[in-house]
PDB file of C-alpha atoms in Angstrom:
ATOM      1  CA  UNK A1154       9.292   0.052 -31.332  1.00 63.00           C
ATOM      2  CA  UNK A1155       6.556  -1.125 -28.966  1.00 89.00           C
ATOM      3  CA  UNK A1156       7.004   0.135 -25.429  1.00 92.00           C
ATOM      4  CA  UNK A1157       6.533  -2.616 -22.850  1.00 93.00           C
ATOM      5  CA  UNK A1158       7.320  -0.704 -19.648  1.00 95.00           C
ATOM      6  CA  UNK A1159       8.057   2.764 -18.326  1.00 97.00           C
ATOM      7  CA  UNK A1160       9.296   3.679 -14.854  1.00 97.00           C
ATOM      8  CA  UNK A1161      11.374   6.500 -13.325  1.00 97.00           C
ATOM      9  CA  UNK A1162      11.924   8.011 -16.775  1.00 97.00           C
ATOM     10  CA  UNK A1163      13.261   4.696 -18.131  1.00 98.00           C
ATOM     11  CA  UNK A1164      11.576   3.299 -21.244  1.00 98.00           C
ATOM     12  CA  UNK A1165      11.781  -0.429 -22.023  1.00 97.00           C
ATOM     13  CA  UNK A1166      10.872  -1.448 -25.573  1.00 95.00           C
ATOM     14  CA  UNK A1167      11.156  -4.476 -27.809  1.00 91.00           C
ATOM     15  CA  UNK A1168      10.712  -5.279 -31.483  1.00 82.00           C
ATOM     16  CA  UNK A1169       8.887  -8.538 -32.055  1.00 73.00           C
ATOM     17  CA  UNK A1170      10.991 -11.244 -33.730  1.00 70.00           C
ATOM     18  CA  UNK A1171      14.040  -9.001 -34.050  1.00 72.00           C
ATOM     19  CA  UNK A1172      17.520 -10.334 -34.882  1.00 75.00           C
ATOM     20  CA  UNK A1173      19.325 -12.626 -32.438  1.00 81.00           C
ATOM     21  CA  UNK A1174      20.286 -12.736 -29.657  1.00 87.00           C
ATOM     22  CA  UNK A1175      16.910 -11.979 -28.058  1.00 90.00           C
ATOM     23  CA  UNK A1176      17.137  -8.578 -26.385  1.00 93.00           C
ATOM     24  CA  UNK A1177      15.236  -5.481 -25.341  1.00 95.00           C
ATOM     25  CA  UNK A1178      15.997  -1.801 -25.736  1.00 96.00           C
ATOM     26  CA  UNK A1179      16.307   0.818 -23.008  1.00 98.00           C
ATOM     27  CA  UNK A1180      16.038   4.592 -23.371  1.00 98.00           C
ATOM     28  CA  UNK A1181      16.774   7.036 -20.586  1.00 98.00           C
ATOM     29  CA  UNK A1182      17.261  10.733 -21.371  1.00 98.00           C
ATOM     30  CA  UNK A1183      20.052  10.824 -23.977  1.00 98.00           C
ATOM     31  CA  UNK A1184      21.154   7.229 -23.271  1.00 99.00           C
ATOM     32  CA  UNK A1185      20.238   4.123 -25.274  1.00 98.00           C
ATOM     33  CA  UNK A1186      21.165   0.498 -24.718  1.00 98.00           C
ATOM     34  CA  UNK A1187      20.323  -3.056 -25.747  1.00 97.00           C
ATOM     35  CA  UNK A1188      20.194  -5.766 -23.061  1.00 97.00           C
ATOM     36  CA  UNK A1189      20.290  -9.537 -23.656  1.00 95.00           C
ATOM     37  CA  UNK A1190      17.267 -11.394 -22.307  1.00 94.00           C
ATOM     38  CA  UNK A1191      19.305 -14.555 -21.755  1.00 93.00           C
ATOM     39  CA  UNK A1192      21.977 -13.282 -19.354  1.00 95.00           C
ATOM     40  CA  UNK A1193      20.891  -9.625 -18.915  1.00 96.00           C
ATOM     41  CA  UNK A1194      24.233  -8.450 -20.305  1.00 97.00           C
ATOM     42  CA  UNK A1195      24.723  -5.094 -21.987  1.00 98.00           C
ATOM     43  CA  UNK A1196      24.925  -5.775 -25.738  1.00 97.00           C
ATOM     44  CA  UNK A1197      25.178  -2.233 -27.039  1.00 97.00           C
ATOM     45  CA  UNK A1198      25.017   1.350 -25.854  1.00 98.00           C
ATOM     46  CA  UNK A1199      25.489   2.926 -22.464  1.00 98.00           C
ATOM     47  CA  UNK A1200      23.432   3.689 -19.351  1.00 98.00           C
ATOM     48  CA  UNK A1201      24.313   5.438 -16.092  1.00 98.00           C
ATOM     49  CA  UNK A1202      25.271   2.786 -13.496  1.00 98.00           C
ATOM     50  CA  UNK A1203      22.234   3.424 -11.253  1.00 98.00           C
ATOM     51  CA  UNK A1204      19.857   3.216 -14.219  1.00 98.00           C
ATOM     52  CA  UNK A1205      21.552   0.040 -15.461  1.00 98.00           C
ATOM     53  CA  UNK A1206      21.068  -1.490 -12.004  1.00 98.00           C
ATOM     54  CA  UNK A1207      17.367  -0.577 -11.975  1.00 98.00           C
ATOM     55  CA  UNK A1208      16.900  -2.024 -15.459  1.00 98.00           C
ATOM     56  CA  UNK A1209      18.620  -5.289 -14.511  1.00 98.00           C
ATOM     57  CA  UNK A1210      16.496  -5.548 -11.360  1.00 98.00           C
ATOM     58  CA  UNK A1211      13.328  -4.966 -13.418  1.00 97.00           C
ATOM     59  CA  UNK A1212      14.433  -7.426 -16.110  1.00 96.00           C
ATOM     60  CA  UNK A1213      15.278 -10.178 -13.628  1.00 96.00           C
ATOM     61  CA  UNK A1214      11.724  -9.927 -12.272  1.00 96.00           C
ATOM     62  CA  UNK A1215      10.209 -10.006 -15.785  1.00 94.00           C
ATOM     63  CA  UNK A1216      12.630 -12.320 -17.599  1.00 92.00           C
ATOM     64  CA  UNK A1217      10.039 -15.066 -18.302  1.00 90.00           C
ATOM     65  CA  UNK A1218       7.656 -12.541 -19.854  1.00 88.00           C
ATOM     66  CA  UNK A1219      10.476 -11.018 -21.894  1.00 88.00           C
ATOM     67  CA  UNK A1220      11.192 -14.478 -23.345  1.00 85.00           C
ATOM     68  CA  UNK A1221       7.529 -14.867 -24.299  1.00 80.00           C
ATOM     69  CA  UNK A1222       7.494 -11.495 -26.051  1.00 77.00           C
ATOM     70  CA  UNK A1223      10.885 -11.789 -27.726  1.00 67.00           C
ATOM     71  CA  UNK A1224      10.803 -15.342 -29.020  1.00 61.00           C
TER      72      UNK A1224
END
């Protein structure tokens, strides 16, 4: 899975042309999650609340680029 960003121990990755809905993957320590690009909703997995907040903040700033990569 290609890594597209890394910050504060959080890894953001995305498969190209993966199944719908368009989403990205997050890894942080033992936690894993999938986040929708469209509405930034948690699709699968679990993250600590503070980490989830940081990921959503990052994703909202990079949402246009995520669409370009994921679609």
